[in-house]
Amino acid sequence: MKPATDTIWDWLDKVPDPEIPVISVVDLGIVRDVRWDGDTVEVAVTPTYSGCPATTVISLDIETALRDHGLDKIRITTRINPPWTTDWLSDTGRAKLLEYGIAPPTAAGGPDACPRCKSANVKRISQFGSTPCKAQWQCKDCLEPFDYFKCI
């Protein structure tokens, strides 16, 4: 018997992003669709950007999670249109990023506050952070550096 697609979404919500393990691939917004094509489950994934080095690992992790739940006919497709945007991050995902110490993206193009001490007294150190989708910032009050997830 085929599980409902809602059940599969729940399973995928437990698959962590390999670069930021506190957020799931569903909360990150890169799982775009789950559907049945006959007896094959198809999962459409949109990478955060075309050169994301984690794309292959994410596909393998999704496949492993589905196989662990007894599915054996699986198709993972890459959907690049429309391109991923930080607007697709869930509210839960944004909260998890902040709790983890990564400032979530904002429309202003910079963090609202330090994720550690919550001070708004922050400055950008570098447009490039630990991964290409993040920038490096520092709090001027607690002096801690932190990543800011760039708005894309």
PDB file of N, CA, C and O in Angstrom, residues 13-86:
ATOM      1  N   ASP A  13      10.508  15.837   6.316  1.00  0.00           N
ATOM      2  CA  ASP A  13      10.727  16.919   7.270  1.00  0.00           C
ATOM      3  C   ASP A  13      11.715  16.521   8.368  1.00  0.00           C
ATOM      4  O   ASP A  13      12.164  17.354   9.135  1.00  0.00           O
ATOM      5  N   LYS A  14      12.086  15.267   8.401  1.00  0.00           N
ATOM      6  CA  LYS A  14      13.080  14.786   9.371  1.00  0.00           C
ATOM      7  C   LYS A  14      14.462  14.605   8.728  1.00  0.00           C
ATOM      8  O   LYS A  14      15.409  14.208   9.398  1.00  0.00           O
ATOM      9  N   VAL A  15      14.585  14.901   7.433  1.00  0.00           N
ATOM     10  CA  VAL A  15      15.869  14.797   6.732  1.00  0.00           C
ATOM     11  C   VAL A  15      16.602  16.123   6.913  1.00  0.00           C
ATOM     12  O   VAL A  15      16.153  17.157   6.418  1.00  0.00           O
ATOM     13  N   PRO A  16      17.736  16.113   7.620  1.00  0.00           N
ATOM     14  CA  PRO A  16      18.439  17.372   7.868  1.00  0.00           C
ATOM     15  C   PRO A  16      19.224  17.855   6.648  1.00  0.00           C
ATOM     16  O   PRO A  16      19.679  17.063   5.826  1.00  0.00           O
ATOM     17  N   ASP A  17      19.352  19.158   6.543  1.00  0.00           N
ATOM     18  CA  ASP A  17      20.250  19.731   5.548  1.00  0.00           C
ATOM     19  C   ASP A  17      21.669  19.366   5.980  1.00  0.00           C
ATOM     20  O   ASP A  17      22.016  19.529   7.148  1.00  0.00           O
ATOM     21  N   PRO A  18      22.513  18.857   5.078  1.00  0.00           N
ATOM     22  CA  PRO A  18      23.859  18.434   5.489  1.00  0.00           C
ATOM     23  C   PRO A  18      24.767  19.583   5.931  1.00  0.00           C
ATOM     24  O   PRO A  18      25.707  19.362   6.690  1.00  0.00           O
ATOM     25  N   GLU A  19      24.506  20.804   5.474  1.00  0.00           N
ATOM     26  CA  GLU A  19      25.346  21.934   5.858  1.00  0.00           C
ATOM     27  C   GLU A  19      24.853  22.625   7.123  1.00  0.00           C
ATOM     28  O   GLU A  19      25.627  23.226   7.853  1.00  0.00           O
ATOM     29  N   ILE A  20      23.536  22.556   7.366  1.00  0.00           N
ATOM     30  CA  ILE A  20      22.940  23.158   8.560  1.00  0.00           C
ATOM     31  C   ILE A  20      22.008  22.103   9.150  1.00  0.00           C
ATOM     32  O   ILE A  20      20.803  22.104   8.896  1.00  0.00           O
ATOM     33  N   PRO A  21      22.541  21.184   9.937  1.00  0.00           N
ATOM     34  CA  PRO A  21      21.769  20.005  10.354  1.00  0.00           C
ATOM     35  C   PRO A  21      20.578  20.266  11.268  1.00  0.00           C
ATOM     36  O   PRO A  21      19.781  19.370  11.485  1.00  0.00           O
ATOM     37  N   VAL A  22      20.407  21.480  11.761  1.00  0.00           N
ATOM     38  CA  VAL A  22      19.253  21.757  12.620  1.00  0.00           C
ATOM     39  C   VAL A  22      17.998  22.088  11.816  1.00  0.00           C
ATOM     40  O   VAL A  22      16.915  22.207  12.376  1.00  0.00           O
ATOM     41  N   ILE A  23      18.139  22.223  10.522  1.00  0.00           N
ATOM     42  CA  ILE A  23      17.002  22.566   9.672  1.00  0.00           C
ATOM     43  C   ILE A  23      16.773  21.431   8.679  1.00  0.00           C
ATOM     44  O   ILE A  23      17.727  20.853   8.151  1.00  0.00           O
ATOM     45  N   SER A  24      15.524  21.094   8.449  1.00  0.00           N
ATOM     46  CA  SER A  24      15.222  20.015   7.513  1.00  0.00           C
ATOM     47  C   SER A  24      15.199  20.543   6.079  1.00  0.00           C
ATOM     48  O   SER A  24      15.068  21.751   5.849  1.00  0.00           O
ATOM     49  N   VAL A  25      15.289  19.606   5.148  1.00  0.00           N
ATOM     50  CA  VAL A  25      15.224  19.987   3.736  1.00  0.00           C
ATOM     51  C   VAL A  25      13.840  20.540   3.389  1.00  0.00           C
ATOM     52  O   VAL A  25      13.714  21.342   2.458  1.00  0.00           O
ATOM     53  N   VAL A  26      12.821  20.162   4.161  1.00  0.00           N
ATOM     54  CA  VAL A  26      11.481  20.718   3.957  1.00  0.00           C
ATOM     55  C   VAL A  26      11.435  22.150   4.481  1.00  0.00           C
ATOM     56  O   VAL A  26      10.963  23.061   3.797  1.00  0.00           O
ATOM     57  N   ASP A  27      11.941  22.378   5.714  1.00  0.00           N
ATOM     58  CA  ASP A  27      11.963  23.738   6.259  1.00  0.00           C
ATOM     59  C   ASP A  27      12.831  24.675   5.431  1.00  0.00           C
ATOM     60  O   ASP A  27      12.551  25.870   5.343  1.00  0.00           O
ATOM     61  N   LEU A  28      13.867  24.136   4.823  1.00  0.00           N
ATOM     62  CA  LEU A  28      14.732  24.937   3.961  1.00  0.00           C
ATOM     63  C   LEU A  28      14.000  25.344   2.680  1.00  0.00           C
ATOM     64  O   LEU A  28      14.355  26.322   2.043  1.00  0.00           O
ATOM     65  N   GLY A  29      12.962  24.597   2.336  1.00  0.00           N
ATOM     66  CA  GLY A  29      12.159  24.941   1.174  1.00  0.00           C
ATOM     67  C   GLY A  29      12.678  24.367  -0.131  1.00  0.00           C
ATOM     68  O   GLY A  29      12.232  24.772  -1.201  1.00  0.00           O
ATOM     69  N   ILE A  30      13.603  23.414  -0.040  1.00  0.00           N
ATOM     70  CA  ILE A  30      14.151  22.867  -1.286  1.00  0.00           C
ATOM     71  C   ILE A  30      13.378  21.656  -1.799  1.00  0.00           C
ATOM     72  O   ILE A  30      13.506  21.311  -2.971  1.00  0.00           O
ATOM     73  N   VAL A  31      12.576  21.027  -0.944  1.00  0.00           N
ATOM     74  CA  VAL A  31      11.682  19.978  -1.432  1.00  0.00           C
ATOM     75  C   VAL A  31      10.459  20.702  -1.980  1.00  0.00           C
ATOM     76  O   VAL A  31       9.720  21.342  -1.249  1.00  0.00           O
ATOM     77  N   ARG A  32      10.275  20.628  -3.278  1.00  0.00           N
ATOM     78  CA  ARG A  32       9.222  21.401  -3.941  1.00  0.00           C
ATOM     79  C   ARG A  32       7.945  20.615  -4.189  1.00  0.00           C
ATOM     80  O   ARG A  32       6.876  21.186  -4.283  1.00  0.00           O
ATOM     81  N   ASP A  33       8.067  19.299  -4.329  1.00  0.00           N
ATOM     82  CA  ASP A  33       6.877  18.523  -4.648  1.00  0.00           C
ATOM     83  C   ASP A  33       7.119  17.062  -4.297  1.00  0.00           C
ATOM     84  O   ASP A  33       8.256  16.574  -4.407  1.00  0.00           O
ATOM     85  N   VAL A  34       6.070  16.415  -3.870  1.00  0.00           N
ATOM     86  CA  VAL A  34       6.072  14.970  -3.643  1.00  0.00           C
ATOM     87  C   VAL A  34       4.812  14.449  -4.308  1.00  0.00           C
ATOM     88  O   VAL A  34       3.712  14.949  -4.037  1.00  0.00           O
ATOM     89  N   ARG A  35       4.979  13.473  -5.191  1.00  0.00           N
ATOM     90  CA  ARG A  35       3.802  12.927  -5.871  1.00  0.00           C
ATOM     91  C   ARG A  35       4.069  11.485  -6.275  1.00  0.00           C
ATOM     92  O   ARG A  35       5.215  11.055  -6.350  1.00  0.00           O
ATOM     93  N   TRP A  36       2.998  10.785  -6.502  1.00  0.00           N
ATOM     94  CA  TRP A  36       3.096   9.416  -6.998  1.00  0.00           C
ATOM     95  C   TRP A  36       2.959   9.432  -8.512  1.00  0.00           C
ATOM     96  O   TRP A  36       2.073  10.086  -9.062  1.00  0.00           O
ATOM     97  N   ASP A  37       3.840   8.727  -9.195  1.00  0.00           N
ATOM     98  CA  ASP A  37       3.763   8.481 -10.629  1.00  0.00           C
ATOM     99  C   ASP A  37       3.633   6.970 -10.782  1.00  0.00           C
ATOM    100  O   ASP A  37       4.644   6.257 -10.789  1.00  0.00           O
ATOM    101  N   GLY A  38       2.410   6.505 -10.789  1.00  0.00           N
ATOM    102  CA  GLY A  38       2.179   5.065 -10.762  1.00  0.00           C
ATOM    103  C   GLY A  38       2.611   4.522  -9.415  1.00  0.00           C
ATOM    104  O   GLY A  38       2.150   4.978  -8.374  1.00  0.00           O
ATOM    105  N   ASP A  39       3.563   3.576  -9.431  1.00  0.00           N
ATOM    106  CA  ASP A  39       4.053   3.004  -8.175  1.00  0.00           C
ATOM    107  C   ASP A  39       5.401   3.589  -7.747  1.00  0.00           C
ATOM    108  O   ASP A  39       6.067   3.067  -6.859  1.00  0.00           O
ATOM    109  N   THR A  40       5.797   4.700  -8.381  1.00  0.00           N
ATOM    110  CA  THR A  40       7.059   5.369  -8.070  1.00  0.00           C
ATOM    111  C   THR A  40       6.774   6.701  -7.388  1.00  0.00           C
ATOM    112  O   THR A  40       5.964   7.493  -7.873  1.00  0.00           O
ATOM    113  N   VAL A  41       7.433   6.933  -6.250  1.00  0.00           N
ATOM    114  CA  VAL A  41       7.300   8.234  -5.599  1.00  0.00           C
ATOM    115  C   VAL A  41       8.340   9.163  -6.229  1.00  0.00           C
ATOM    116  O   VAL A  41       9.502   8.792  -6.402  1.00  0.00           O
ATOM    117  N   GLU A  42       7.878  10.334  -6.611  1.00  0.00           N
ATOM    118  CA  GLU A  42       8.768  11.324  -7.212  1.00  0.00           C
ATOM    119  C   GLU A  42       8.869  12.517  -6.281  1.00  0.00           C
ATOM    120  O   GLU A  42       7.856  13.069  -5.838  1.00  0.00           O
ATOM    121  N   VAL A  43      10.109  12.896  -5.978  1.00  0.00           N
ATOM    122  CA  VAL A  43      10.375  14.051  -5.126  1.00  0.00           C
ATOM    123  C   VAL A  43      11.149  15.066  -5.953  1.00  0.00           C
ATOM    124  O   VAL A  43      12.220  14.757  -6.487  1.00  0.00           O
ATOM    125  N   ALA A  44      10.591  16.267  -6.087  1.00  0.00           N
ATOM    126  CA  ALA A  44      11.256  17.346  -6.813  1.00  0.00           C
ATOM    127  C   ALA A  44      12.008  18.216  -5.812  1.00  0.00           C
ATOM    128  O   ALA A  44      11.453  18.639  -4.796  1.00  0.00           O
ATOM    129  N   VAL A  45      13.284  18.456  -6.119  1.00  0.00           N
ATOM    130  CA  VAL A  45      14.164  19.233  -5.246  1.00  0.00           C
ATOM    131  C   VAL A  45      14.728  20.409  -6.034  1.00  0.00           C
ATOM    132  O   VAL A  45      15.173  20.245  -7.167  1.00  0.00           O
ATOM    133  N   THR A  46      14.699  21.584  -5.423  1.00  0.00           N
ATOM    134  CA  THR A  46      15.313  22.770  -6.013  1.00  0.00           C
ATOM    135  C   THR A  46      16.502  23.159  -5.144  1.00  0.00           C
ATOM    136  O   THR A  46      16.313  23.528  -3.985  1.00  0.00           O
ATOM    137  N   PRO A  47      17.727  23.052  -5.678  1.00  0.00           N
ATOM    138  CA  PRO A  47      18.891  23.436  -4.864  1.00  0.00           C
ATOM    139  C   PRO A  47      18.883  24.929  -4.550  1.00  0.00           C
ATOM    140  O   PRO A  47      18.288  25.724  -5.286  1.00  0.00           O
ATOM    141  N   THR A  48      19.530  25.289  -3.450  1.00  0.00           N
ATOM    142  CA  THR A  48      19.571  26.697  -3.061  1.00  0.00           C
ATOM    143  C   THR A  48      20.281  27.546  -4.109  1.00  0.00           C
ATOM    144  O   THR A  48      19.957  28.711  -4.275  1.00  0.00           O
ATOM    145  N   TYR A  49      21.233  26.967  -4.799  1.00  0.00           N
ATOM    146  CA  TYR A  49      21.841  27.612  -5.966  1.00  0.00           C
ATOM    147  C   TYR A  49      22.447  26.512  -6.818  1.00  0.00           C
ATOM    148  O   TYR A  49      22.684  25.403  -6.345  1.00  0.00           O
ATOM    149  N   SER A  50      22.702  26.818  -8.087  1.00  0.00           N
ATOM    150  CA  SER A  50      23.064  25.766  -9.045  1.00  0.00           C
ATOM    151  C   SER A  50      24.363  25.047  -8.714  1.00  0.00           C
ATOM    152  O   SER A  50      24.530  23.896  -9.070  1.00  0.00           O
ATOM    153  N   GLY A  51      25.265  25.676  -8.024  1.00  0.00           N
ATOM    154  CA  GLY A  51      26.539  25.039  -7.696  1.00  0.00           C
ATOM    155  C   GLY A  51      26.616  24.499  -6.279  1.00  0.00           C
ATOM    156  O   GLY A  51      27.701  24.203  -5.783  1.00  0.00           O
ATOM    157  N   CYS A  52      25.486  24.349  -5.621  1.00  0.00           N
ATOM    158  CA  CYS A  52      25.487  23.905  -4.231  1.00  0.00           C
ATOM    159  C   CYS A  52      26.128  22.524  -4.122  1.00  0.00           C
ATOM    160  O   CYS A  52      25.650  21.561  -4.722  1.00  0.00           O
ATOM    161  N   PRO A  53      27.226  22.418  -3.348  1.00  0.00           N
ATOM    162  CA  PRO A  53      27.918  21.134  -3.241  1.00  0.00           C
ATOM    163  C   PRO A  53      27.131  20.075  -2.466  1.00  0.00           C
ATOM    164  O   PRO A  53      27.447  18.891  -2.551  1.00  0.00           O
ATOM    165  N   ALA A  54      26.096  20.476  -1.763  1.00  0.00           N
ATOM    166  CA  ALA A  54      25.327  19.520  -0.954  1.00  0.00           C
ATOM    167  C   ALA A  54      24.193  18.851  -1.732  1.00  0.00           C
ATOM    168  O   ALA A  54      23.548  17.956  -1.208  1.00  0.00           O
ATOM    169  N   THR A  55      23.960  19.264  -2.966  1.00  0.00           N
ATOM    170  CA  THR A  55      22.818  18.756  -3.731  1.00  0.00           C
ATOM    171  C   THR A  55      22.816  17.236  -3.841  1.00  0.00           C
ATOM    172  O   THR A  55      21.793  16.590  -3.617  1.00  0.00           O
ATOM    173  N   THR A  56      23.951  16.633  -4.170  1.00  0.00           N
ATOM    174  CA  THR A  56      24.028  15.180  -4.304  1.00  0.00           C
ATOM    175  C   THR A  56      23.769  14.492  -2.974  1.00  0.00           C
ATOM    176  O   THR A  56      23.028  13.506  -2.912  1.00  0.00           O
ATOM    177  N   VAL A  57      24.350  15.010  -1.907  1.00  0.00           N
ATOM    178  CA  VAL A  57      24.156  14.433  -0.580  1.00  0.00           C
ATOM    179  C   VAL A  57      22.682  14.533  -0.174  1.00  0.00           C
ATOM    180  O   VAL A  57      22.119  13.580   0.382  1.00  0.00           O
ATOM    181  N   ILE A  58      22.059  15.659  -0.457  1.00  0.00           N
ATOM    182  CA  ILE A  58      20.642  15.834  -0.115  1.00  0.00           C
ATOM    183  C   ILE A  58      19.791  14.795  -0.836  1.00  0.00           C
ATOM    184  O   ILE A  58      18.930  14.160  -0.224  1.00  0.00           O
ATOM    185  N   SER A  59      20.037  14.603  -2.120  1.00  0.00           N
ATOM    186  CA  SER A  59      19.274  13.603  -2.875  1.00  0.00           C
ATOM    187  C   SER A  59      19.471  12.204  -2.295  1.00  0.00           C
ATOM    188  O   SER A  59      18.518  11.436  -2.156  1.00  0.00           O
ATOM    189  N   LEU A  60      20.708  11.879  -1.940  1.00  0.00           N
ATOM    190  CA  LEU A  60      20.985  10.569  -1.339  1.00  0.00           C
ATOM    191  C   LEU A  60      20.305  10.420   0.023  1.00  0.00           C
ATOM    192  O   LEU A  60      19.766   9.354   0.338  1.00  0.00           O
ATOM    193  N   ASP A  61      20.311  11.490   0.818  1.00  0.00           N
ATOM    194  CA  ASP A  61      19.665  11.446   2.131  1.00  0.00           C
ATOM    195  C   ASP A  61      18.149  11.290   2.002  1.00  0.00           C
ATOM    196  O   ASP A  61      17.520  10.569   2.787  1.00  0.00           O
ATOM    197  N   ILE A  62      17.563  11.951   1.019  1.00  0.00           N
ATOM    198  CA  ILE A  62      16.123  11.809   0.769  1.00  0.00           C
ATOM    199  C   ILE A  62      15.818  10.375   0.355  1.00  0.00           C
ATOM    200  O   ILE A  62      14.895   9.749   0.885  1.00  0.00           O
ATOM    201  N   GLU A  63      16.601   9.852  -0.566  1.00  0.00           N
ATOM    202  CA  GLU A  63      16.388   8.472  -1.020  1.00  0.00           C
ATOM    203  C   GLU A  63      16.533   7.483   0.135  1.00  0.00           C
ATOM    204  O   GLU A  63      15.718   6.570   0.298  1.00  0.00           O
ATOM    205  N   THR A  64      17.549   7.670   0.962  1.00  0.00           N
ATOM    206  CA  THR A  64      17.766   6.791   2.116  1.00  0.00           C
ATOM    207  C   THR A  64      16.580   6.842   3.073  1.00  0.00           C
ATOM    208  O   THR A  64      16.110   5.806   3.551  1.00  0.00           O
ATOM    209  N   ALA A  65      16.080   8.048   3.348  1.00  0.00           N
ATOM    210  CA  ALA A  65      14.937   8.184   4.253  1.00  0.00           C
ATOM    211  C   ALA A  65      13.712   7.461   3.705  1.00  0.00           C
ATOM    212  O   ALA A  65      12.998   6.780   4.456  1.00  0.00           O
ATOM    213  N   LEU A  66      13.493   7.565   2.422  1.00  0.00           N
ATOM    214  CA  LEU A  66      12.334   6.901   1.822  1.00  0.00           C
ATOM    215  C   LEU A  66      12.500   5.384   1.820  1.00  0.00           C
ATOM    216  O   LEU A  66      11.558   4.651   2.106  1.00  0.00           O
ATOM    217  N   ARG A  67      13.715   4.926   1.536  1.00  0.00           N
ATOM    218  CA  ARG A  67      13.980   3.480   1.577  1.00  0.00           C
ATOM    219  C   ARG A  67      13.827   2.938   3.000  1.00  0.00           C
ATOM    220  O   ARG A  67      13.324   1.839   3.197  1.00  0.00           O
ATOM    221  N   ASP A  68      14.259   3.727   3.995  1.00  0.00           N
ATOM    222  CA  ASP A  68      14.106   3.321   5.398  1.00  0.00           C
ATOM    223  C   ASP A  68      12.636   3.159   5.790  1.00  0.00           C
ATOM    224  O   ASP A  68      12.329   2.470   6.766  1.00  0.00           O
ATOM    225  N   HIS A  69      11.739   3.796   5.043  1.00  0.00           N
ATOM    226  CA  HIS A  69      10.299   3.664   5.294  1.00  0.00           C
ATOM    227  C   HIS A  69       9.650   2.660   4.345  1.00  0.00           C
ATOM    228  O   HIS A  69       8.417   2.626   4.219  1.00  0.00           O
ATOM    229  N   GLY A  70      10.469   1.865   3.668  1.00  0.00           N
ATOM    230  CA  GLY A  70       9.951   0.769   2.867  1.00  0.00           C
ATOM    231  C   GLY A  70       9.659   1.071   1.410  1.00  0.00           C
ATOM    232  O   GLY A  70       9.170   0.201   0.689  1.00  0.00           O
ATOM    233  N   LEU A  71       9.972   2.278   0.960  1.00  0.00           N
ATOM    234  CA  LEU A  71       9.753   2.591  -0.452  1.00  0.00           C
ATOM    235  C   LEU A  71      10.975   2.159  -1.256  1.00  0.00           C
ATOM    236  O   LEU A  71      12.110   2.381  -0.830  1.00  0.00           O
ATOM    237  N   ASP A  72      10.737   1.550  -2.406  1.00  0.00           N
ATOM    238  CA  ASP A  72      11.883   1.130  -3.219  1.00  0.00           C
ATOM    239  C   ASP A  72      11.860   1.716  -4.631  1.00  0.00           C
ATOM    240  O   ASP A  72      12.881   1.721  -5.308  1.00  0.00           O
ATOM    241  N   LYS A  73      10.735   2.232  -5.054  1.00  0.00           N
ATOM    242  CA  LYS A  73      10.668   2.883  -6.367  1.00  0.00           C
ATOM    243  C   LYS A  73      10.609   4.384  -6.133  1.00  0.00           C
ATOM    244  O   LYS A  73       9.566   4.933  -5.772  1.00  0.00           O
ATOM    245  N   ILE A  74      11.771   5.014  -6.330  1.00  0.00           N
ATOM    246  CA  ILE A  74      11.955   6.424  -5.968  1.00  0.00           C
ATOM    247  C   ILE A  74      12.607   7.149  -7.135  1.00  0.00           C
ATOM    248  O   ILE A  74      13.559   6.646  -7.741  1.00  0.00           O
ATOM    249  N   ARG A  75      12.101   8.337  -7.421  1.00  0.00           N
ATOM    250  CA  ARG A  75      12.728   9.193  -8.431  1.00  0.00           C
ATOM    251  C   ARG A  75      12.921  10.574  -7.809  1.00  0.00           C
ATOM    252  O   ARG A  75      11.960  11.208  -7.375  1.00  0.00           O
ATOM    253  N   ILE A  76      14.174  11.010  -7.761  1.00  0.00           N
ATOM    254  CA  ILE A  76      14.489  12.351  -7.271  1.00  0.00           C
ATOM    255  C   ILE A  76      14.783  13.194  -8.509  1.00  0.00           C
ATOM    256  O   ILE A  76      15.658  12.848  -9.302  1.00  0.00           O
ATOM    257  N   THR A  77      14.048  14.281  -8.677  1.00  0.00           N
ATOM    258  CA  THR A  77      14.286  15.165  -9.815  1.00  0.00           C
ATOM    259  C   THR A  77      14.758  16.519  -9.311  1.00  0.00           C
ATOM    260  O   THR A  77      14.389  16.947  -8.214  1.00  0.00           O
ATOM    261  N   THR A  78      15.575  17.157 -10.111  1.00  0.00           N
ATOM    262  CA  THR A  78      16.049  18.501  -9.788  1.00  0.00           C
ATOM    263  C   THR A  78      15.221  19.490 -10.590  1.00  0.00           C
ATOM    264  O   THR A  78      15.125  19.378 -11.809  1.00  0.00           O
ATOM    265  N   ARG A  79      14.616  20.413  -9.882  1.00  0.00           N
ATOM    266  CA  ARG A  79      13.790  21.445 -10.522  1.00  0.00           C
ATOM    267  C   ARG A  79      14.491  22.786 -10.302  1.00  0.00           C
ATOM    268  O   ARG A  79      14.616  23.230  -9.161  1.00  0.00           O
ATOM    269  N   ILE A  80      14.944  23.401 -11.378  1.00  0.00           N
ATOM    270  CA  ILE A  80      15.678  24.669 -11.248  1.00  0.00           C
ATOM    271  C   ILE A  80      14.843  25.887 -11.635  1.00  0.00           C
ATOM    272  O   ILE A  80      15.317  27.016 -11.517  1.00  0.00           O
ATOM    273  N   ASN A  81      13.619  25.638 -12.075  1.00  0.00           N
ATOM    274  CA  ASN A  81      12.764  26.745 -12.458  1.00  0.00           C
ATOM    275  C   ASN A  81      11.400  26.569 -11.794  1.00  0.00           C
ATOM    276  O   ASN A  81      10.754  25.548 -12.025  1.00  0.00           O
ATOM    277  N   PRO A  82      10.987  27.486 -10.946  1.00  0.00           N
ATOM    278  CA  PRO A  82      11.681  28.722 -10.605  1.00  0.00           C
ATOM    279  C   PRO A  82      12.865  28.445  -9.673  1.00  0.00           C
ATOM    280  O   PRO A  82      12.870  27.435  -8.969  1.00  0.00           O
ATOM    281  N   PRO A  83      13.839  29.349  -9.688  1.00  0.00           N
ATOM    282  CA  PRO A  83      14.989  29.154  -8.792  1.00  0.00           C
ATOM    283  C   PRO A  83      14.586  29.320  -7.334  1.00  0.00           C
ATOM    284  O   PRO A  83      13.639  30.043  -7.015  1.00  0.00           O
ATOM    285  N   TRP A  84      15.333  28.636  -6.470  1.00  0.00           N
ATOM    286  CA  TRP A  84      15.079  28.701  -5.035  1.00  0.00           C
ATOM    287  C   TRP A  84      15.237  30.134  -4.545  1.00  0.00           C
ATOM    288  O   TRP A  84      16.067  30.906  -5.034  1.00  0.00           O
ATOM    289  N   THR A  85      14.466  30.485  -3.551  1.00  0.00           N
ATOM    290  CA  THR A  85      14.551  31.789  -2.917  1.00  0.00           C
ATOM    291  C   THR A  85      14.422  31.606  -1.400  1.00  0.00           C
ATOM    292  O   THR A  85      13.771  30.659  -0.938  1.00  0.00           O
ATOM    293  N   THR A  86      15.012  32.504  -0.665  1.00  0.00           N
ATOM    294  CA  THR A  86      14.908  32.432   0.793  1.00  0.00           C
ATOM    295  C   THR A  86      13.469  32.648   1.268  1.00  0.00           C
ATOM    296  O   THR A  86      13.149  32.334   2.401  1.00  0.00           O
TER     297      THR A  86
END
